[in-house]
């Protein structure tokens, strides 16, 4: 029966290199147990035969379904349409990765690409190619927002069960046990892609085994954020400080596709200025430690109000116009500035503002003195609305 199951797997996955493994024996035992139960209402353990691991099988199938449940025709179309669009650098990276996947030797790759050079586009094509062949490709990203950009992508913390307090543990490891469903999915996957990995803290080598991993990111962008830490702590927490970094094969994209597609000279100048800043080539003022932007870098404003008036002019007559709104945004480095800006903009809109306050009491009354209301109200937890949500 196990041979039969193996044969079926080889046929459906179009991969004749699949070997007999524990998972197949488990599926075999499950089938035998189902038959025994039908025939005599007894489980295998009662008949002196090892019992199957039903829980692992169900969880594995769920994860597997998620990994393989794609529309193959749609994927084939994505591959056929987008592979010819790849520029020469992207095609070279694509061929290198596909060859490494086909050779099955694994490997750790890092795709170093500044914003706009098409790494998301390229990774989508790699994912579609692997999935179109009925193979599993796992995609993870360091943040929820980055995860929305790739099909079937989830956050690295959720998929790899990373510990939440990575910075404070001496030797952090993933909470994935060897026999768990996710471990099976990871070992069955042809490639694991980790987008925006430069934002993440270095991880233990045991997470990766001999798998084929593609990390992608840009060290010129946001590095790991460690609350109340020094710049040295952040550099130390960076992926480049990992022992694994010396094993990483580097791949590069440098042509800015946003600029190439738009054919806009000012966009090209802007992307070059961004690269110069990212590469640390802009002189730093020794007394303040700050850099000065070149005059033609952008339009400078002197106050928040001026910024709002430039980006959202005449908001009163436009705030219901979704198209108008979708074309503009103000980005800020800190949540506090985002809240301040939102508050000023909201105040310009006519209508009644409603305040929604979070619950601010403790469930255990004995703990009330340890958690004063002022403290609970001051908490600003990532991913949750502020204590006083004004809409
Ligand atoms: N070979 C290509 N052919 C056509 N369009 C492309 C190609 N490569 C990238 N693009 C387009 O260029 C734009 C930028 O690409 P993409 O978002 O993949 O870049 P990125 O490196 O991931 O940028 P960021 O780091 O800012 O997210 C997208 O609109 C994408 O669809």
mmCIF file of C-alpha atoms and ligand atoms in Angstrom:
data_model
loop_
_atom_site.group_PDB
_atom_site.id
_atom_site.type_symbol
_atom_site.label_atom_id
_atom_site.label_comp_id
_atom_site.label_asym_id
_atom_site.label_seq_id
_atom_site.Cartn_x
_atom_site.Cartn_y
_atom_site.Cartn_z
ATOM 1 C CA UNK A 1 0.000 0.000 0.000
ATOM 2 C CA UNK A 2 2.836 2.377 0.825
ATOM 3 C CA UNK A 3 4.303 1.755 -2.646
ATOM 4 C CA UNK A 4 0.922 2.617 -4.132
ATOM 5 C CA UNK A 5 0.701 5.872 -2.171
ATOM 6 C CA UNK A 6 4.252 6.751 -3.210
ATOM 7 C CA UNK A 7 3.355 6.073 -6.841
ATOM 8 C CA UNK A 8 0.284 8.351 -6.575
ATOM 9 C CA UNK A 9 2.335 11.133 -5.007
ATOM 10 C CA UNK A 10 4.942 10.875 -7.770
ATOM 11 C CA UNK A 11 2.216 11.092 -10.408
ATOM 12 C CA UNK A 12 0.294 14.013 -8.919
ATOM 13 C CA UNK A 13 3.400 16.042 -8.057
ATOM 14 C CA UNK A 14 4.981 15.249 -11.427
ATOM 15 C CA UNK A 15 8.134 14.501 -9.429
ATOM 16 C CA UNK A 16 9.646 11.019 -9.683
ATOM 17 C CA UNK A 17 12.361 11.691 -7.119
ATOM 18 C CA UNK A 18 9.987 11.527 -4.116
ATOM 19 C CA UNK A 19 11.273 8.802 -1.753
ATOM 20 C CA UNK A 20 9.442 6.570 0.726
ATOM 21 C CA UNK A 21 9.131 8.419 4.042
ATOM 22 C CA UNK A 22 7.482 8.412 7.460
ATOM 23 C CA UNK A 23 4.599 10.497 6.155
ATOM 24 C CA UNK A 24 3.701 7.874 3.549
ATOM 25 C CA UNK A 25 3.803 5.082 6.166
ATOM 26 C CA UNK A 26 1.518 7.177 8.339
ATOM 27 C CA UNK A 27 -0.977 7.610 5.472
ATOM 28 C CA UNK A 28 -0.794 3.843 4.924
ATOM 29 C CA UNK A 29 -1.585 3.132 8.580
ATOM 30 C CA UNK A 30 -4.500 5.593 8.411
ATOM 31 C CA UNK A 31 -6.034 3.731 5.451
ATOM 32 C CA UNK A 32 -5.588 0.359 7.173
ATOM 33 C CA UNK A 33 -7.122 1.687 10.368
ATOM 34 C CA UNK A 34 -10.124 3.141 8.461
ATOM 35 C CA UNK A 35 -10.703 -0.277 6.844
ATOM 36 C CA UNK A 36 -10.332 -2.141 10.147
ATOM 37 C CA UNK A 37 -12.782 0.217 11.771
ATOM 38 C CA UNK A 38 -15.326 -0.417 9.003
ATOM 39 C CA UNK A 39 -14.879 -4.176 9.166
ATOM 40 C CA UNK A 40 -14.685 -4.801 12.914
ATOM 41 C CA UNK A 41 -15.087 -1.426 14.660
ATOM 42 C CA UNK A 42 -11.598 -1.647 16.123
ATOM 43 C CA UNK A 43 -8.617 0.724 16.107
ATOM 44 C CA UNK A 44 -5.164 -0.599 15.128
ATOM 45 C CA UNK A 45 -3.721 -0.154 18.604
ATOM 46 C CA UNK A 46 -6.237 -2.728 19.922
ATOM 47 C CA UNK A 47 -5.002 -5.222 17.293
ATOM 48 C CA UNK A 48 -1.376 -4.853 18.360
ATOM 49 C CA UNK A 49 -0.408 -2.767 15.310
ATOM 50 C CA UNK A 50 1.214 0.682 15.686
ATOM 51 C CA UNK A 51 -1.453 3.399 15.532
ATOM 52 C CA UNK A 52 -1.247 6.206 12.977
ATOM 53 C CA UNK A 53 -0.656 9.828 13.927
ATOM 54 C CA UNK A 54 -4.042 11.229 12.907
ATOM 55 C CA UNK A 55 -3.568 14.701 14.324
ATOM 56 C CA UNK A 56 -0.302 15.246 12.483
ATOM 57 C CA UNK A 57 -1.820 13.923 9.270
ATOM 58 C CA UNK A 58 -4.831 16.256 9.436
ATOM 59 C CA UNK A 59 -2.745 19.291 10.286
ATOM 60 C CA UNK A 60 -0.237 18.400 7.563
ATOM 61 C CA UNK A 61 -2.996 18.009 4.985
ATOM 62 C CA UNK A 62 -4.414 21.379 5.933
ATOM 63 C CA UNK A 63 -1.004 23.041 5.550
ATOM 64 C CA UNK A 64 -0.351 21.075 2.373
ATOM 65 C CA UNK A 65 -3.695 22.126 0.907
ATOM 66 C CA UNK A 66 -2.844 25.714 1.658
ATOM 67 C CA UNK A 67 0.543 25.212 -0.060
ATOM 68 C CA UNK A 68 -0.836 23.436 -3.105
ATOM 69 C CA UNK A 69 -4.333 24.849 -3.417
ATOM 70 C CA UNK A 70 -3.625 27.157 -6.332
ATOM 71 C CA UNK A 71 -5.290 27.369 -9.718
ATOM 72 C CA UNK A 72 -2.635 25.845 -11.989
ATOM 73 C CA UNK A 73 -4.012 27.346 -15.186
ATOM 74 C CA UNK A 74 -3.877 30.802 -13.653
ATOM 75 C CA UNK A 75 -0.321 30.181 -12.438
ATOM 76 C CA UNK A 76 0.775 28.905 -15.871
ATOM 77 C CA UNK A 77 -0.628 32.101 -17.367
ATOM 78 C CA UNK A 78 1.294 34.266 -14.851
ATOM 79 C CA UNK A 79 4.511 32.412 -15.716
ATOM 80 C CA UNK A 80 3.956 32.592 -19.485
ATOM 81 C CA UNK A 81 3.100 36.292 -19.344
ATOM 82 C CA UNK A 82 5.662 37.524 -16.836
ATOM 83 C CA UNK A 83 8.830 35.489 -17.534
ATOM 84 C CA UNK A 84 9.323 37.159 -20.946
ATOM 85 C CA UNK A 85 8.893 40.566 -19.234
ATOM 86 C CA UNK A 86 11.838 40.034 -16.866
ATOM 87 C CA UNK A 87 14.762 42.348 -17.600
ATOM 88 C CA UNK A 88 18.195 40.784 -18.104
ATOM 89 C CA UNK A 89 19.214 41.041 -14.420
ATOM 90 C CA UNK A 90 15.884 39.669 -13.226
ATOM 91 C CA UNK A 91 16.114 36.827 -15.765
ATOM 92 C CA UNK A 92 19.610 35.948 -14.585
ATOM 93 C CA UNK A 93 18.432 35.778 -10.954
ATOM 94 C CA UNK A 94 15.325 33.811 -12.002
ATOM 95 C CA UNK A 95 17.446 31.266 -13.938
ATOM 96 C CA UNK A 96 19.929 30.917 -11.045
ATOM 97 C CA UNK A 97 17.120 30.246 -8.575
ATOM 98 C CA UNK A 98 15.201 27.844 -10.822
ATOM 99 C CA UNK A 99 18.404 25.906 -11.537
ATOM 100 C CA UNK A 100 19.168 25.656 -7.816
ATOM 101 C CA UNK A 101 15.598 24.420 -7.202
ATOM 102 C CA UNK A 102 15.853 21.846 -10.012
ATOM 103 C CA UNK A 103 19.260 20.633 -8.801
ATOM 104 C CA UNK A 104 17.741 20.149 -5.342
ATOM 105 C CA UNK A 105 20.974 21.058 -3.555
ATOM 106 C CA UNK A 106 19.373 23.753 -1.400
ATOM 107 C CA UNK A 107 21.239 26.927 -0.617
ATOM 108 C CA UNK A 108 20.861 30.274 1.039
ATOM 109 C CA UNK A 109 20.469 33.240 -1.314
ATOM 110 C CA UNK A 110 20.066 36.927 -0.620
ATOM 111 C CA UNK A 111 18.454 39.151 -3.216
ATOM 112 C CA UNK A 112 19.917 42.594 -2.625
ATOM 113 C CA UNK A 113 17.710 45.062 -4.416
ATOM 114 C CA UNK A 114 16.862 48.701 -3.708
ATOM 115 C CA UNK A 115 13.180 49.733 -3.806
ATOM 116 C CA UNK A 116 11.597 49.675 -7.246
ATOM 117 C CA UNK A 117 14.042 47.266 -8.888
ATOM 118 C CA UNK A 118 11.330 44.629 -9.154
ATOM 119 C CA UNK A 119 12.109 42.120 -6.424
ATOM 120 C CA UNK A 120 8.433 41.619 -5.557
ATOM 121 C CA UNK A 121 7.671 41.144 -9.261
ATOM 122 C CA UNK A 122 10.504 38.629 -9.612
ATOM 123 C CA UNK A 123 9.602 36.707 -6.461
ATOM 124 C CA UNK A 124 5.975 36.463 -7.610
ATOM 125 C CA UNK A 125 7.179 34.843 -10.841
ATOM 126 C CA UNK A 126 9.410 32.395 -8.921
ATOM 127 C CA UNK A 127 6.522 31.481 -6.588
ATOM 128 C CA UNK A 128 4.140 31.011 -9.524
ATOM 129 C CA UNK A 129 6.650 28.814 -11.409
ATOM 130 C CA UNK A 130 7.221 26.511 -8.442
ATOM 131 C CA UNK A 131 3.511 26.303 -7.566
ATOM 132 C CA UNK A 132 2.493 25.735 -11.204
ATOM 133 C CA UNK A 133 4.558 22.533 -11.064
ATOM 134 C CA UNK A 134 2.446 21.374 -8.088
ATOM 135 C CA UNK A 135 5.340 21.978 -5.718
ATOM 136 C CA UNK A 136 5.172 23.836 -2.443
ATOM 137 C CA UNK A 137 6.679 27.313 -2.219
ATOM 138 C CA UNK A 138 6.461 28.973 1.185
ATOM 139 C CA UNK A 139 6.455 32.765 1.225
ATOM 140 C CA UNK A 140 6.932 34.764 4.403
ATOM 141 C CA UNK A 141 7.590 38.425 5.116
ATOM 142 C CA UNK A 142 8.809 40.326 8.130
ATOM 143 C CA UNK A 143 5.734 42.518 8.384
ATOM 144 C CA UNK A 144 2.026 42.061 7.729
ATOM 145 C CA UNK A 145 2.062 44.824 5.111
ATOM 146 C CA UNK A 146 4.968 43.243 3.206
ATOM 147 C CA UNK A 147 3.123 39.891 3.375
ATOM 148 C CA UNK A 148 0.159 41.320 1.449
ATOM 149 C CA UNK A 149 2.374 41.943 -1.600
ATOM 150 C CA UNK A 150 3.090 38.276 -2.394
ATOM 151 C CA UNK A 151 0.480 35.623 -3.181
ATOM 152 C CA UNK A 152 0.001 33.172 -0.298
ATOM 153 C CA UNK A 153 2.489 35.048 1.878
ATOM 154 C CA UNK A 154 2.190 35.141 5.670
ATOM 155 C CA UNK A 155 4.260 36.805 8.360
ATOM 156 C CA UNK A 156 7.491 35.041 9.298
ATOM 157 C CA UNK A 157 6.497 35.095 12.961
ATOM 158 C CA UNK A 158 3.275 33.221 12.303
ATOM 159 C CA UNK A 159 4.610 30.716 9.740
ATOM 160 C CA UNK A 160 7.946 29.911 11.342
ATOM 161 C CA UNK A 161 6.584 30.261 14.887
ATOM 162 C CA UNK A 162 9.374 32.671 15.815
ATOM 163 C CA UNK A 163 9.549 33.609 19.489
ATOM 164 C CA UNK A 164 8.070 37.069 20.103
ATOM 165 C CA UNK A 165 10.914 38.164 22.408
ATOM 166 C CA UNK A 166 13.725 37.484 19.927
ATOM 167 C CA UNK A 167 15.897 40.311 21.245
ATOM 168 C CA UNK A 168 15.937 39.115 24.810
ATOM 169 C CA UNK A 169 16.663 35.409 24.316
ATOM 170 C CA UNK A 170 20.278 34.303 24.035
ATOM 171 C CA UNK A 171 19.673 31.532 21.469
ATOM 172 C CA UNK A 172 16.236 31.971 19.878
ATOM 173 C CA UNK A 173 14.819 29.026 17.931
ATOM 174 C CA UNK A 174 11.573 28.504 16.032
ATOM 175 C CA UNK A 175 8.796 26.754 17.922
ATOM 176 C CA UNK A 176 8.342 24.162 15.181
ATOM 177 C CA UNK A 177 8.817 20.602 16.344
ATOM 178 C CA UNK A 178 10.292 17.996 14.020
ATOM 179 C CA UNK A 179 7.042 16.069 13.672
ATOM 180 C CA UNK A 180 4.708 19.027 13.395
ATOM 181 C CA UNK A 181 2.692 19.654 10.259
ATOM 182 C CA UNK A 182 4.552 22.884 9.537
ATOM 183 C CA UNK A 183 7.921 21.106 9.781
ATOM 184 C CA UNK A 184 6.703 18.648 7.143
ATOM 185 C CA UNK A 185 5.487 21.455 4.913
ATOM 186 C CA UNK A 186 8.809 23.281 5.253
ATOM 187 C CA UNK A 187 10.786 20.158 4.433
ATOM 188 C CA UNK A 188 8.461 19.353 1.506
ATOM 189 C CA UNK A 189 8.773 22.876 0.120
ATOM 190 C CA UNK A 190 10.980 23.534 -2.895
ATOM 191 C CA UNK A 191 11.735 27.071 -1.826
ATOM 192 C CA UNK A 192 11.154 29.308 1.178
ATOM 193 C CA UNK A 193 11.070 33.006 0.316
ATOM 194 C CA UNK A 194 11.513 35.615 3.045
ATOM 195 C CA UNK A 195 10.748 39.148 1.877
ATOM 196 C CA UNK A 196 11.972 42.265 3.688
ATOM 197 C CA UNK A 197 14.230 40.047 5.818
ATOM 198 C CA UNK A 198 16.578 42.985 6.437
ATOM 199 C CA UNK A 199 14.008 44.306 8.891
ATOM 200 C CA UNK A 200 14.274 41.148 10.924
ATOM 201 C CA UNK A 201 16.570 39.980 13.617
ATOM 202 C CA UNK A 202 19.071 37.260 12.883
ATOM 203 C CA UNK A 203 17.791 33.764 13.412
ATOM 204 C CA UNK A 204 19.207 30.486 14.489
ATOM 205 C CA UNK A 205 20.775 28.320 11.810
ATOM 206 C CA UNK A 206 18.641 25.366 12.895
ATOM 207 C CA UNK A 207 15.589 27.042 11.338
ATOM 208 C CA UNK A 208 16.855 26.340 7.849
ATOM 209 C CA UNK A 209 18.407 22.886 7.636
ATOM 210 C CA UNK A 210 19.380 22.096 4.036
ATOM 211 C CA UNK A 211 16.441 23.886 2.434
ATOM 212 C CA UNK A 212 16.502 26.295 -0.483
ATOM 213 C CA UNK A 213 15.996 29.743 1.000
ATOM 214 C CA UNK A 214 15.670 33.066 -0.771
ATOM 215 C CA UNK A 215 15.963 36.094 1.463
ATOM 216 C CA UNK A 216 15.257 39.452 -0.036
ATOM 217 C CA UNK A 217 15.486 42.997 1.165
ATOM 218 C CA UNK A 218 17.460 46.181 1.110
ATOM 219 C CA UNK A 219 19.853 47.157 3.875
ATOM 220 C CA UNK A 220 19.353 50.805 2.882
ATOM 221 C CA UNK A 221 15.776 50.524 4.176
ATOM 222 C CA UNK A 222 14.491 49.979 7.728
ATOM 223 C CA UNK A 223 16.786 47.832 9.855
ATOM 224 C CA UNK A 224 15.560 45.857 12.878
ATOM 225 C CA UNK A 225 13.808 48.078 15.392
ATOM 226 C CA UNK A 226 14.687 47.320 19.012
ATOM 227 C CA UNK A 227 12.912 49.580 21.505
ATOM 228 C CA UNK A 228 15.242 51.553 23.785
ATOM 229 C CA UNK A 229 18.405 50.241 22.117
ATOM 230 C CA UNK A 230 21.545 51.836 20.702
ATOM 231 C CA UNK A 231 22.594 51.880 17.050
ATOM 232 C CA UNK A 232 25.216 49.241 17.952
ATOM 233 C CA UNK A 233 22.463 46.906 19.283
ATOM 234 C CA UNK A 234 20.567 47.285 16.010
ATOM 235 C CA UNK A 235 23.618 46.548 13.891
ATOM 236 C CA UNK A 236 24.373 43.539 16.064
ATOM 237 C CA UNK A 237 20.785 42.297 15.606
ATOM 238 C CA UNK A 238 20.997 42.722 11.850
ATOM 239 C CA UNK A 239 21.030 39.748 9.511
ATOM 240 C CA UNK A 240 24.566 40.598 8.384
ATOM 241 C CA UNK A 241 25.827 39.856 11.907
ATOM 242 C CA UNK A 242 24.475 36.316 11.715
ATOM 243 C CA UNK A 243 26.893 33.390 11.471
ATOM 244 C CA UNK A 244 24.868 32.311 8.455
ATOM 245 C CA UNK A 245 25.747 35.434 6.465
ATOM 246 C CA UNK A 246 29.047 33.947 5.214
ATOM 247 C CA UNK A 247 27.109 31.071 3.578
ATOM 248 C CA UNK A 248 24.718 33.401 1.764
ATOM 249 C CA UNK A 249 25.062 33.672 -2.014
ATOM 250 C CA UNK A 250 24.314 37.229 -3.099
ATOM 251 C CA UNK A 251 22.138 38.124 -6.070
ATOM 252 C CA UNK A 252 21.575 41.704 -7.179
ATOM 253 C CA UNK A 253 19.033 43.852 -8.997
ATOM 254 C CA UNK A 254 20.013 47.433 -9.771
ATOM 255 C CA UNK A 255 17.766 48.650 -12.626
ATOM 256 C CA UNK A 256 14.928 50.677 -11.150
ATOM 257 C CA UNK A 257 11.839 49.327 -12.919
ATOM 258 C CA UNK A 258 9.545 52.034 -11.564
ATOM 259 C CA UNK A 259 11.742 54.602 -13.311
ATOM 260 C CA UNK A 260 12.233 52.469 -16.447
ATOM 261 C CA UNK A 261 8.474 51.915 -16.830
ATOM 262 C CA UNK A 262 7.469 55.519 -16.153
ATOM 263 C CA UNK A 263 10.248 56.971 -18.324
ATOM 264 C CA UNK A 264 10.231 59.923 -15.934
ATOM 265 C CA UNK A 265 13.571 61.749 -15.570
ATOM 266 C CA UNK A 266 12.683 63.311 -12.221
ATOM 267 C CA UNK A 267 11.810 59.841 -10.862
ATOM 268 C CA UNK A 268 15.238 58.648 -12.023
ATOM 269 C CA UNK A 269 17.004 61.541 -10.263
ATOM 270 C CA UNK A 270 14.985 60.852 -7.127
ATOM 271 C CA UNK A 271 15.848 57.144 -7.095
ATOM 272 C CA UNK A 272 19.554 57.979 -7.522
ATOM 273 C CA UNK A 273 19.398 60.486 -4.671
ATOM 274 C CA UNK A 274 17.739 57.843 -2.489
ATOM 275 C CA UNK A 275 20.515 55.386 -3.319
ATOM 276 C CA UNK A 276 23.188 57.970 -2.460
ATOM 277 C CA UNK A 277 21.569 58.532 0.931
ATOM 278 C CA UNK A 278 21.113 54.778 1.478
ATOM 279 C CA UNK A 279 24.734 54.108 0.571
ATOM 280 C CA UNK A 280 25.894 56.666 3.160
ATOM 281 C CA UNK A 281 27.470 58.915 0.529
ATOM 282 C CA UNK A 282 25.810 62.149 1.689
ATOM 283 C CA UNK A 283 28.118 64.108 4.066
ATOM 284 C CA UNK A 284 27.069 64.057 7.721
ATOM 285 C CA UNK A 285 27.179 67.277 9.776
ATOM 286 C CA UNK A 286 29.600 66.398 12.583
ATOM 287 C CA UNK A 287 28.017 68.638 15.211
ATOM 288 C CA UNK A 288 24.428 67.416 14.758
ATOM 289 C CA UNK A 289 25.019 63.975 13.181
ATOM 290 C CA UNK A 290 22.382 64.884 10.565
ATOM 291 C CA UNK A 291 22.535 64.967 6.770
ATOM 292 C CA UNK A 292 21.155 67.766 4.556
ATOM 293 C CA UNK A 293 18.939 66.890 1.619
ATOM 294 C CA UNK A 294 19.955 68.367 -1.735
ATOM 295 C CA UNK A 295 17.731 71.337 -2.720
ATOM 296 C CA UNK A 296 16.105 69.493 -5.613
ATOM 297 C CA UNK A 297 15.345 66.400 -3.478
ATOM 298 C CA UNK A 298 11.694 67.278 -2.868
ATOM 299 C CA UNK A 299 9.383 70.200 -2.062
ATOM 300 C CA UNK A 300 10.194 71.342 1.460
ATOM 301 C CA UNK A 301 7.498 72.669 3.792
ATOM 302 C CA UNK A 302 7.938 74.453 7.081
ATOM 303 C CA UNK A 303 4.986 73.152 9.090
ATOM 304 C CA UNK A 304 2.543 70.270 9.403
ATOM 305 C CA UNK A 305 -0.289 72.550 8.289
ATOM 306 C CA UNK A 306 1.524 73.495 5.095
ATOM 307 C CA UNK A 307 2.210 69.819 4.393
ATOM 308 C CA UNK A 308 -1.462 68.937 4.894
ATOM 309 C CA UNK A 309 -2.602 71.819 2.681
ATOM 310 C CA UNK A 310 -0.250 70.686 -0.082
ATOM 311 C CA UNK A 311 -1.209 67.013 0.020
ATOM 312 C CA UNK A 312 -4.892 67.356 0.897
ATOM 313 C CA UNK A 313 -5.961 70.731 -0.552
ATOM 314 C CA UNK A 314 -9.654 71.509 -0.142
ATOM 315 C CA UNK A 315 -10.303 68.333 1.831
ATOM 316 C CA UNK A 316 -13.799 69.529 2.784
ATOM 317 C CA UNK A 317 -15.121 69.116 -0.735
ATOM 318 C CA UNK A 318 -13.016 66.049 -1.556
ATOM 319 C CA UNK A 319 -13.088 63.806 1.492
ATOM 320 C CA UNK A 320 -15.838 61.590 0.069
ATOM 321 C CA UNK A 321 -14.046 61.184 -3.265
ATOM 322 C CA UNK A 322 -12.288 57.803 -2.987
ATOM 323 C CA UNK A 323 -10.337 58.259 -6.202
ATOM 324 C CA UNK A 324 -8.967 61.606 -5.012
ATOM 325 C CA UNK A 325 -8.055 60.090 -1.636
ATOM 326 C CA UNK A 326 -6.383 57.009 -3.166
ATOM 327 C CA UNK A 327 -3.871 59.232 -4.975
ATOM 328 C CA UNK A 328 -2.425 60.891 -1.869
ATOM 329 C CA UNK A 329 -0.864 59.923 1.427
ATOM 330 C CA UNK A 330 1.422 61.391 4.072
ATOM 331 C CA UNK A 331 4.010 59.038 5.513
ATOM 332 C CA UNK A 332 5.639 59.649 8.894
ATOM 333 C CA UNK A 333 8.384 57.792 10.726
ATOM 334 C CA UNK A 334 6.606 57.712 14.067
ATOM 335 C CA UNK A 335 3.090 56.624 15.035
ATOM 336 C CA UNK A 336 2.774 59.723 17.202
ATOM 337 C CA UNK A 337 3.230 61.996 14.176
ATOM 338 C CA UNK A 338 0.731 59.888 12.203
ATOM 339 C CA UNK A 339 -1.838 60.353 15.003
ATOM 340 C CA UNK A 340 -1.195 64.121 15.168
ATOM 341 C CA UNK A 341 -1.542 64.520 11.393
ATOM 342 C CA UNK A 342 -4.710 62.410 11.296
ATOM 343 C CA UNK A 343 -6.209 64.472 14.091
ATOM 344 C CA UNK A 344 -5.526 67.784 12.324
ATOM 345 C CA UNK A 345 -6.928 66.476 9.017
ATOM 346 C CA UNK A 346 -10.027 64.993 10.660
ATOM 347 C CA UNK A 347 -10.730 68.303 12.375
ATOM 348 C CA UNK A 348 -10.999 69.979 8.989
ATOM 349 C CA UNK A 349 -13.888 67.694 7.983
ATOM 350 C CA UNK A 350 -17.360 68.913 8.898
ATOM 351 C CA UNK A 351 -19.412 66.546 11.061
ATOM 352 C CA UNK A 352 -19.423 65.129 14.555
ATOM 353 C CA UNK A 353 -16.314 63.352 15.734
ATOM 354 C CA UNK A 354 -16.957 60.167 17.713
ATOM 355 C CA UNK A 355 -14.567 58.915 20.370
ATOM 356 C CA UNK A 356 -14.201 55.180 20.999
ATOM 357 C CA UNK A 357 -12.224 54.366 24.127
ATOM 358 C CA UNK A 358 -10.596 51.015 24.885
ATOM 359 C CA UNK A 359 -11.498 49.011 28.000
ATOM 360 C CA UNK A 360 -9.087 50.051 30.731
ATOM 361 C CA UNK A 361 -9.620 47.835 33.747
ATOM 362 C CA UNK A 362 -7.822 44.693 34.896
ATOM 363 C CA UNK A 363 -9.614 41.348 35.080
ATOM 364 C CA UNK A 364 -8.000 40.495 38.417
ATOM 365 C CA UNK A 365 -8.950 43.201 40.967
ATOM 366 C CA UNK A 366 -5.898 42.355 43.109
ATOM 367 C CA UNK A 367 -3.700 43.568 40.258
ATOM 368 C CA UNK A 368 -5.460 46.957 40.022
ATOM 369 C CA UNK A 369 -2.750 48.779 41.998
ATOM 370 C CA UNK A 370 -0.015 47.451 39.664
ATOM 371 C CA UNK A 371 -1.838 48.680 36.559
ATOM 372 C CA UNK A 372 -3.207 52.202 37.154
ATOM 373 C CA UNK A 373 -5.731 53.464 34.596
ATOM 374 C CA UNK A 374 -3.316 56.182 33.391
ATOM 375 C CA UNK A 375 -0.775 53.459 32.572
ATOM 376 C CA UNK A 376 -3.341 51.307 30.711
ATOM 377 C CA UNK A 377 -4.483 54.364 28.723
ATOM 378 C CA UNK A 378 -0.910 55.187 27.744
ATOM 379 C CA UNK A 379 -0.300 51.784 26.139
ATOM 380 C CA UNK A 380 -0.004 51.991 22.389
ATOM 381 C CA UNK A 381 0.178 48.393 21.211
ATOM 382 C CA UNK A 382 1.247 47.743 17.597
ATOM 383 C CA UNK A 383 -1.630 46.398 15.516
ATOM 384 C CA UNK A 384 -4.321 47.666 17.919
ATOM 385 C CA UNK A 385 -6.189 50.988 17.751
ATOM 386 C CA UNK A 386 -5.101 53.711 20.220
ATOM 387 C CA UNK A 387 -6.836 53.996 23.591
ATOM 388 C CA UNK A 388 -8.862 56.955 22.355
ATOM 389 C CA UNK A 389 -9.916 56.223 18.772
ATOM 390 C CA UNK A 390 -11.479 59.319 17.238
ATOM 391 C CA UNK A 391 -13.440 58.861 14.022
HETATM 392 N N1 LIG B 1 10.180 43.056 -15.570
HETATM 393 C C1 LIG B 1 9.143 43.847 -15.297
HETATM 394 N N2 LIG B 1 8.216 44.088 -16.236
HETATM 395 C C2 LIG B 1 7.158 44.893 -15.991
HETATM 396 N N3 LIG B 1 6.941 45.505 -14.829
HETATM 397 C C3 LIG B 1 7.838 45.314 -13.841
HETATM 398 C C4 LIG B 1 8.986 44.465 -14.020
HETATM 399 N N4 LIG B 1 9.698 44.464 -12.854
HETATM 400 C C5 LIG B 1 9.022 45.261 -12.007
HETATM 401 N N5 LIG B 1 7.931 45.768 -12.597
HETATM 402 C C6 LIG B 1 6.966 46.725 -12.003
HETATM 403 O O1 LIG B 1 7.761 47.766 -11.411
HETATM 404 C C7 LIG B 1 7.162 48.212 -10.187
HETATM 405 C C8 LIG B 1 8.179 48.044 -9.053
HETATM 406 O O2 LIG B 1 8.452 46.659 -8.870
HETATM 407 P P1 LIG B 1 8.389 45.927 -7.434
HETATM 408 O O3 LIG B 1 7.239 46.420 -6.620
HETATM 409 O O4 LIG B 1 8.479 44.460 -7.694
HETATM 410 O O5 LIG B 1 9.753 46.474 -6.824
HETATM 411 P P2 LIG B 1 10.378 46.206 -5.387
HETATM 412 O O6 LIG B 1 11.849 46.036 -5.592
HETATM 413 O O7 LIG B 1 9.665 45.098 -4.697
HETATM 414 O O8 LIG B 1 10.085 47.595 -4.696
HETATM 415 P P3 LIG B 1 9.878 47.944 -3.127
HETATM 416 O O9 LIG B 1 11.106 47.456 -2.391
HETATM 417 O O10 LIG B 1 9.740 49.435 -3.136
HETATM 418 O O11 LIG B 1 8.627 47.226 -2.724
HETATM 419 C C9 LIG B 1 5.911 47.370 -10.000
HETATM 420 O O12 LIG B 1 4.823 48.106 -10.497
HETATM 421 C C10 LIG B 1 6.158 46.138 -10.862
HETATM 422 O O13 LIG B 1 4.949 45.561 -11.343
#
